[in-house]
Backbone as a ProteinNet text record, in pm:
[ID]
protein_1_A
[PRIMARY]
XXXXXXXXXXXXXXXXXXXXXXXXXXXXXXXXXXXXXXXXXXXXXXXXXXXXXXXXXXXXXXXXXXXXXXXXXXXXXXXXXXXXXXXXXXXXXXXXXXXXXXXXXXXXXXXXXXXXXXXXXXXXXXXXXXXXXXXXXXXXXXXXXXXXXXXXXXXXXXXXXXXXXXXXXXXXXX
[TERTIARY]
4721.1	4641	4544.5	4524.8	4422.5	4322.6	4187.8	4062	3994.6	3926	3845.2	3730.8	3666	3545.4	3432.3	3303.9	3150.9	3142.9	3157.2	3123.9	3030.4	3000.6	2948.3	2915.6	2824.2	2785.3	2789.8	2801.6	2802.5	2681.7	2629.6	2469.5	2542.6	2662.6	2690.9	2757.3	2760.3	2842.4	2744	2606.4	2516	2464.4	2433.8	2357.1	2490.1	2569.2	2689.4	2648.2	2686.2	2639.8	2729.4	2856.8	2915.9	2951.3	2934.7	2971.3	3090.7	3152.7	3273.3	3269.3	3233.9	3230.4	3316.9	3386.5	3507.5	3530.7	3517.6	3518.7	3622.4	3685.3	3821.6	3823.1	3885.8	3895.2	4039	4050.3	4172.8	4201.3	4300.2	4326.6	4397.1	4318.3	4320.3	4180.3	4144.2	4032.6	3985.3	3869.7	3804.8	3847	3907	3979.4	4100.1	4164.5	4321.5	4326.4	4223.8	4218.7	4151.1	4076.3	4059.1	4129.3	4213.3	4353.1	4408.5	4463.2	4562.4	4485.8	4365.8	4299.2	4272.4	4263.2	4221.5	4313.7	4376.8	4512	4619.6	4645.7	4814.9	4788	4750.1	4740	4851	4928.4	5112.8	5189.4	5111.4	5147.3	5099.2	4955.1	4902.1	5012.5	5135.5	5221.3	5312.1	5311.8	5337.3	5268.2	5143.6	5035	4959	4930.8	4896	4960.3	4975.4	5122.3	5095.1	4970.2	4938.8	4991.1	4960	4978.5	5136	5168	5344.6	5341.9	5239.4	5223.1	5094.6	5085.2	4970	4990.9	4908.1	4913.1	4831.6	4797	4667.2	4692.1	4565.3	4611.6	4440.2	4467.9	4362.1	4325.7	4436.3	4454.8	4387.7	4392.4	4318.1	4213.5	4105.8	3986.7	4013.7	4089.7	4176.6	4293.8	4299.8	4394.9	4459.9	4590	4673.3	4719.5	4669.3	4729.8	4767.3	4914	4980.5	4955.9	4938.2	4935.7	5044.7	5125.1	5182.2	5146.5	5198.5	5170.8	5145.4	5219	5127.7	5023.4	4909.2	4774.4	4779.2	4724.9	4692	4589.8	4583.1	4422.9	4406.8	4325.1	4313.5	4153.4	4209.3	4025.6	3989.3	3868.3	3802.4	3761.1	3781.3	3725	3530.7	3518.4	3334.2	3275.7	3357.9	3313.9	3435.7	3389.5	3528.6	3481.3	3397.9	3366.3	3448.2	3542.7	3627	3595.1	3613.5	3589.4	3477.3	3401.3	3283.7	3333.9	3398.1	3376.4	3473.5	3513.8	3599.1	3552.7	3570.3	3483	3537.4	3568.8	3663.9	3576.5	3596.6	3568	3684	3680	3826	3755.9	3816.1	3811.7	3888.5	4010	4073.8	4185.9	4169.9	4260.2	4298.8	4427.6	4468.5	4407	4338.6	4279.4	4176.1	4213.2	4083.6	3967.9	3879.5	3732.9	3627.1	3693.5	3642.6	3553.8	3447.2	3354.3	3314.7	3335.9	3287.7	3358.3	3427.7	3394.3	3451.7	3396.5	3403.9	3461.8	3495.9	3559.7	3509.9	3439.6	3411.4	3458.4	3518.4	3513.6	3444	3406.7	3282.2	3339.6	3372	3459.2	3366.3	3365.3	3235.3	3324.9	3295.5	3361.1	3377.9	3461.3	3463.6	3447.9	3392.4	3385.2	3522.1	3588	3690.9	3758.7	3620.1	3678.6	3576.5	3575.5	3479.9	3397.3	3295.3	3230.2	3214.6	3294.6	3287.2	3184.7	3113.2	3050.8	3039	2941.5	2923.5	3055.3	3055.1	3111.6	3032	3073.6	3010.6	3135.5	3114.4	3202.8	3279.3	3261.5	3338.3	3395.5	3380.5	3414.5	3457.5	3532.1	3533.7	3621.4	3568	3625.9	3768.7	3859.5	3990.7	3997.7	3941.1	3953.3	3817.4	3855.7	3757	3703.8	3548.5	3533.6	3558.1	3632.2	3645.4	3569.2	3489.2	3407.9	3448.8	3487.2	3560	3461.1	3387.1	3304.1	3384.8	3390.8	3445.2	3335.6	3253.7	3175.1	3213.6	3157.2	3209.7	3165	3160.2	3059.3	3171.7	3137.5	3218.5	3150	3175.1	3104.1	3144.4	3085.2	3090.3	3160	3286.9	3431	3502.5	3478.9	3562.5	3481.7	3335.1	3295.5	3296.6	3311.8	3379	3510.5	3599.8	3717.8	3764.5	3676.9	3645.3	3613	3477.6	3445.3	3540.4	3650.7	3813	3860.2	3901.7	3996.5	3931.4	3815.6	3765.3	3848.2	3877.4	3986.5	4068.9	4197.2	4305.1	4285.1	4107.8	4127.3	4080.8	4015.5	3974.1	4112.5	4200.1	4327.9	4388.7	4435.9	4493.2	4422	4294.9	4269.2	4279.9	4236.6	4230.6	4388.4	4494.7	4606.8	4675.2	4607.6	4661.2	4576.9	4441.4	4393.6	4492.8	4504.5	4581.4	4732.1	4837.1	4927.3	4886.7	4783.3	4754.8	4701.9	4626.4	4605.9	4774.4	4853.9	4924.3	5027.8	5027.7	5135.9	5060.9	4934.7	4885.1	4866.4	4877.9	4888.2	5052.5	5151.3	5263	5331.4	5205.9	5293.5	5197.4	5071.2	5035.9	5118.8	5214.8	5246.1	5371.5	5475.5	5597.5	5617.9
-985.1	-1105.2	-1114.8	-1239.6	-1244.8	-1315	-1208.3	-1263.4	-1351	-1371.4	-1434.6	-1347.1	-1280.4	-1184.8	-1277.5	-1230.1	-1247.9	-1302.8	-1413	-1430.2	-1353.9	-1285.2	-1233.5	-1248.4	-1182.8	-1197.7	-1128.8	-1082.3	-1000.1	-878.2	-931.8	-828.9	-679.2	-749.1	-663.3	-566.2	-542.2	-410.9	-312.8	-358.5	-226	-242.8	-372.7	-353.6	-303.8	-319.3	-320.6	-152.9	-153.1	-37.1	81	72.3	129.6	128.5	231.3	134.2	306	291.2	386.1	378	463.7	442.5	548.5	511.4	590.3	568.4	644	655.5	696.7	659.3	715.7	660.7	709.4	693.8	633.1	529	443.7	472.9	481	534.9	368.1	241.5	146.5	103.8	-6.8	-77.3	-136.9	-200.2	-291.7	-399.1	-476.3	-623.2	-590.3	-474.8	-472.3	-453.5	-334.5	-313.4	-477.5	-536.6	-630.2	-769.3	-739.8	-884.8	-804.5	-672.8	-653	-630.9	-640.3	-664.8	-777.7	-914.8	-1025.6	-1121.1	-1128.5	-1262.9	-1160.6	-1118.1	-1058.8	-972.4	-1074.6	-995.1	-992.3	-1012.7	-1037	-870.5	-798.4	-656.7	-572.5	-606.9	-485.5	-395.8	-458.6	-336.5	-215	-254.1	-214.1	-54.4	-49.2	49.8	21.1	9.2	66.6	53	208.5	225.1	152.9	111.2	84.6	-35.7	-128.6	-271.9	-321.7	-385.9	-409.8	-579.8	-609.6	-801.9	-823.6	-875.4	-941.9	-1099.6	-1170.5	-1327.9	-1402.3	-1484.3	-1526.4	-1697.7	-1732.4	-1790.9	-1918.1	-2059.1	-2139	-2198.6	-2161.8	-2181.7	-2058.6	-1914.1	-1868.6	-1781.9	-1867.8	-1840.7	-1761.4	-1752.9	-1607.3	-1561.6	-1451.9	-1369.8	-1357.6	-1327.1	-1297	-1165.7	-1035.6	-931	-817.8	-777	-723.9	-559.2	-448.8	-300.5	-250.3	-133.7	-33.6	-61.6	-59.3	-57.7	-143.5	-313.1	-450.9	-449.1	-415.3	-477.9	-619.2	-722	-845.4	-886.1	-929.7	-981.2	-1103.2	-1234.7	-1320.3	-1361.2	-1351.1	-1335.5	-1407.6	-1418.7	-1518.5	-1444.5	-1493.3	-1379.9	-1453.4	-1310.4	-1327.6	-1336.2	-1270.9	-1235.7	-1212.6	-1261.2	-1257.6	-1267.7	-1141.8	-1133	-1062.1	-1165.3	-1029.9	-904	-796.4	-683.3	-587.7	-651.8	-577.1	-587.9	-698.5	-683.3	-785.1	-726.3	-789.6	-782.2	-871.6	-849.2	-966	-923.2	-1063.7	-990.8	-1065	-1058.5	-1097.7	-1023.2	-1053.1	-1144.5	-1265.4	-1388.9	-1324.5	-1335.1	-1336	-1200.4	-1076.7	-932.1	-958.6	-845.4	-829.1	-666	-634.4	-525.8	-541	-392.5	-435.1	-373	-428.5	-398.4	-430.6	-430	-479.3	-609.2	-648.9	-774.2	-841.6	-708.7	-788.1	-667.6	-762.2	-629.2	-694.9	-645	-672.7	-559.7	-550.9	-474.7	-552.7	-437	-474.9	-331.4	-373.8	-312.8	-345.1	-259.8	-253.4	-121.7	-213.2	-136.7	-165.9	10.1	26.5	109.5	59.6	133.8	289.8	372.1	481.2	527	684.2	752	776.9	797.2	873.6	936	1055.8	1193.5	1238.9	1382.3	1481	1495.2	1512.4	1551.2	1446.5	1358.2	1311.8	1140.2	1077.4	969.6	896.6	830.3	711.4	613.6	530.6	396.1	293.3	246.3	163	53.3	-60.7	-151	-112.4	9.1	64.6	247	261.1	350.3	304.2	201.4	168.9	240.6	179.5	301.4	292.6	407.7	415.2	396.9	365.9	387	356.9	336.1	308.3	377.9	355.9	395.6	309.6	332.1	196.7	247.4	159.2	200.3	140.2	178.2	89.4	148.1	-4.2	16	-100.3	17.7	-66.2	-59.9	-162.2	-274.8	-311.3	-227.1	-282.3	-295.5	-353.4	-347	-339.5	-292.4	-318.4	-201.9	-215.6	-133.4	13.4	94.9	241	274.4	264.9	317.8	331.2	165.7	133.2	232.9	240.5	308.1	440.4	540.9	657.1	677.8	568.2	571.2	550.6	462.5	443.4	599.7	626.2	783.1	840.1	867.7	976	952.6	790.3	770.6	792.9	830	811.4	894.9	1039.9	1131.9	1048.7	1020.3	915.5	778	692.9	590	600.9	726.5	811.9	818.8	942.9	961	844.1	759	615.3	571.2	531.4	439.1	540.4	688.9	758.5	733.4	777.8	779.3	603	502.5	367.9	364.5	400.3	374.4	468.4	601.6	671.8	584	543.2	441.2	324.3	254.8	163.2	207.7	294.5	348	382.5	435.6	429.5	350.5	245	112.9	36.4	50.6	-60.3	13.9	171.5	205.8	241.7	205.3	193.8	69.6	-67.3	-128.2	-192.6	-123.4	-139.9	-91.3	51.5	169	62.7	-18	-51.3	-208.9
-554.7	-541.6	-659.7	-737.2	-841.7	-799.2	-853.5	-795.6	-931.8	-883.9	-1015.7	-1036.9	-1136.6	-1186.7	-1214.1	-1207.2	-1217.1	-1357.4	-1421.3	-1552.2	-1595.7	-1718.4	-1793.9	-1956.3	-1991.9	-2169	-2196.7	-2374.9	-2429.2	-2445.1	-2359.5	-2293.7	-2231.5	-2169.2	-2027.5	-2092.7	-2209.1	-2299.6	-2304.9	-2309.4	-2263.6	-2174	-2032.9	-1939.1	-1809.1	-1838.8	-1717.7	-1628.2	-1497.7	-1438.1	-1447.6	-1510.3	-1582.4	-1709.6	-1835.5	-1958.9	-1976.1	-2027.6	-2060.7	-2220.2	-2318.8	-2461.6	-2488.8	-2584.1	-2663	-2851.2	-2922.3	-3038.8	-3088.5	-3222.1	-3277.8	-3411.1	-3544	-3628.4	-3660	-3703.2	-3775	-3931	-3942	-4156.1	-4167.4	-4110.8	-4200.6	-4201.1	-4305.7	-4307	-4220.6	-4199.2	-4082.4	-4063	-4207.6	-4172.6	-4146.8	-4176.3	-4084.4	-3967.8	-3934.8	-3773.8	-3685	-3768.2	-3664.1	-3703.9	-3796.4	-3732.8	-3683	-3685.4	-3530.3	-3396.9	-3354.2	-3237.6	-3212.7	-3294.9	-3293.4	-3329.5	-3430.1	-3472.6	-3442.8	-3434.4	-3380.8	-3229.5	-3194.3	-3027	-2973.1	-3016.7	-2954.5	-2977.8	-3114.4	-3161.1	-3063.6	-2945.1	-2929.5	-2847.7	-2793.7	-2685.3	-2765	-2963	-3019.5	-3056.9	-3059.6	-3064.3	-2976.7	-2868	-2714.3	-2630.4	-2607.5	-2467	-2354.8	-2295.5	-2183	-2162.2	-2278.1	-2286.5	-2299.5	-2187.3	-2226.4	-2223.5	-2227.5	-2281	-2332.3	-2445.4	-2508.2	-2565	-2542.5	-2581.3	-2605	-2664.5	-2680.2	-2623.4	-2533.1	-2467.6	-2530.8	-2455.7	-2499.7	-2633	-2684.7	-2876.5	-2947.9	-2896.8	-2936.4	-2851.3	-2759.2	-2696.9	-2599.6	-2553	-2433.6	-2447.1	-2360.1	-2374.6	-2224.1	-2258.8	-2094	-2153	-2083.2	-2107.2	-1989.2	-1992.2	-1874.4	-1900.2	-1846	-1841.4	-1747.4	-1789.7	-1687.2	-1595.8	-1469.5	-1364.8	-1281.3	-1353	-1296.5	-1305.2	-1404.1	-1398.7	-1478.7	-1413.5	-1516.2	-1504.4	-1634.1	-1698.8	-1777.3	-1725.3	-1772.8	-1862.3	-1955	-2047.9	-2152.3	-2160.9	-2275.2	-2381.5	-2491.8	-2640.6	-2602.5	-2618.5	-2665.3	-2761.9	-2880.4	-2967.2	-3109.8	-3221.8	-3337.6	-3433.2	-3501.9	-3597.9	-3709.8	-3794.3	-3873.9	-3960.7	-3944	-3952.5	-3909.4	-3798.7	-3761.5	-3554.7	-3549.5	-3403.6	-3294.3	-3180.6	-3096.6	-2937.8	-2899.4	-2776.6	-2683.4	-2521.4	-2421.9	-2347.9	-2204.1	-2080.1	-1995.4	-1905.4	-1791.1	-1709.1	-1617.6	-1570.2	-1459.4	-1473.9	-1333.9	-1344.4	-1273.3	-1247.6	-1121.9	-1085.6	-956.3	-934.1	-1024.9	-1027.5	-890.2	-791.5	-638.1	-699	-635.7	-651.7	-745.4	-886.6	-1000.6	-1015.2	-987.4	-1016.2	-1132.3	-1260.1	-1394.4	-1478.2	-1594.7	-1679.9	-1811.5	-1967.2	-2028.8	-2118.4	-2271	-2325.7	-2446.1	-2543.9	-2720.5	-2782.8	-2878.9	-3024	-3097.4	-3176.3	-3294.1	-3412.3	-3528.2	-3640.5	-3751	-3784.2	-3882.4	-4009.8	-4108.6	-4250.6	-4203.8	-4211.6	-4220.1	-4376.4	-4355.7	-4521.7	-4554.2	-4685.2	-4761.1	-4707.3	-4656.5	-4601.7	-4616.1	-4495.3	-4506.6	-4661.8	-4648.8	-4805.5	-4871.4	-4892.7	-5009	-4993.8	-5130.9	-5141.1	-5071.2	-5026.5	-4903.5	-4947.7	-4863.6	-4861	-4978	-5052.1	-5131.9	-5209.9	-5301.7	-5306.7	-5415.9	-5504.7	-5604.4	-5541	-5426.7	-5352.2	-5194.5	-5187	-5039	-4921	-4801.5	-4689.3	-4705.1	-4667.3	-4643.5	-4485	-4428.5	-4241.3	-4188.3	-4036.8	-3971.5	-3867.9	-3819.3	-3703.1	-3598.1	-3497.5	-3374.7	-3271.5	-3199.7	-3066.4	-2962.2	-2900.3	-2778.2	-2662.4	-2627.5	-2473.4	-2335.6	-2288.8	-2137.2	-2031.5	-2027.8	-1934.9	-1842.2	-1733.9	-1590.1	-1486.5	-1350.4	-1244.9	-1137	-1010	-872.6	-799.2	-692.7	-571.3	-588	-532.6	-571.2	-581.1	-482.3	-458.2	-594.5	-696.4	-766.8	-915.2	-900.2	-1021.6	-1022.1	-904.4	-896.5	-950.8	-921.7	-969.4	-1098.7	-1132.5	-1321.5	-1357.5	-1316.9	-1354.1	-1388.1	-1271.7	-1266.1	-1381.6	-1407.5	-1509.7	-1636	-1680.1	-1823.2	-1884.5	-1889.1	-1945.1	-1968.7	-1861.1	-1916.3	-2026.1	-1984.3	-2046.2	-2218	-2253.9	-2366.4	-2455.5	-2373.3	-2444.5	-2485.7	-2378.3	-2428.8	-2580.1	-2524.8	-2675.4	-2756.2	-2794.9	-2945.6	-2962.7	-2887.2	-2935.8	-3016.6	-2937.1	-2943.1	-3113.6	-3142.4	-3240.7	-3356.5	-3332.6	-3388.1	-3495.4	-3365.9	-3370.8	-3408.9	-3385.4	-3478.9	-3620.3	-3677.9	-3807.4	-3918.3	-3864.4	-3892.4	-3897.8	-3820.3	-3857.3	-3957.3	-3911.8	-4054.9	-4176.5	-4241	-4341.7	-4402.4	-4318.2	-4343.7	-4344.7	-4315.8	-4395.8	-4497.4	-4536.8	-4693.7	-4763.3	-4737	-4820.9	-4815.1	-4723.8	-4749.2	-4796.7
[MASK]
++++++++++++++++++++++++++++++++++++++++++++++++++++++++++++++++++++++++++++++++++++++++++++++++++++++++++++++++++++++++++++++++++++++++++++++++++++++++++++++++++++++++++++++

């Protein structure tokens, strides 16, 4: 059954009563990683296992995206800043319990590599940092159960960022 969720703002990425933060490094740039999070939302089932439909729906302004297991998610972009930031809110899940929840990325130049020179415009980053916060609210039951999954929902994104770092530096390289 699909419910409809608590509208929300981009506030609720740090006020939400759950926030789930996850960090990972990408070996592409900030404007590659965020056209494949933002204009090629149709790729994400390509590099994230979870995701087996992505679409962008509203000309653009939402997204319809399906997960393992029948989860669906109907959502509005919050936020589309190219190369610094991505950010929706879910509208309507068949997900139980869930009341609000939002999801941002925030992609910050990564360094070279260990040791070596800051980031600067005659030294620029080879990769990124991605921050992925999952923003969420629902009654205890459901934020205990968030709690459980953070391990699983951790692994997912480093590996999906992983797989995405590497499709987008293979096809600069091809």
């Amino acid at each position: 059954m699909t419910r409809r969720l608590r509208p929300v703002g981009l506030g609720f990425a740090e006020d939400a009563p759950t926030r789930l933060v996850f960090t990972a490094r990408a070996s592409a740039a900030p404007d590659a990683v965020y056209r494949a999070l933002a204009e090629e939302v149709t790729g994400w089932p390509s590099w994230f296992r979870a995701v087996t439909l992505a679409r962008p729906t509203g000309g653009g302004g939402g997204r319809e995206v399906r997960l393992m297991g029948g989860v669906r998610f109907q959502e509005t972009v919050m936020a589309a800043d190219p190369g610094l930031r991505y950010a929706y809110r879910v509208d309507e899940t068949n997900v139980p319990g869930v009341r609000a929840l939002l999801e941002e990325w925030l992609l910050t130049p990564a360094d070279r590599s260990p040791g070596t020179a800051p980031v600067t415009a005659t030294a620029p980053a080879t990769g990124t940092l991605v921050r992925w916060t999952f923003a969420a609210d629902g009654p205890p039951a459901f934020r205990l159960a968030l709690a459980a999954a953070r391990p699983g929902l951790g692994h997912s994104f480093r590996t999906a960022v992983r797989t995405l770092g590497a499709r987008l530096a293979a096809r600069t390289r091809g």
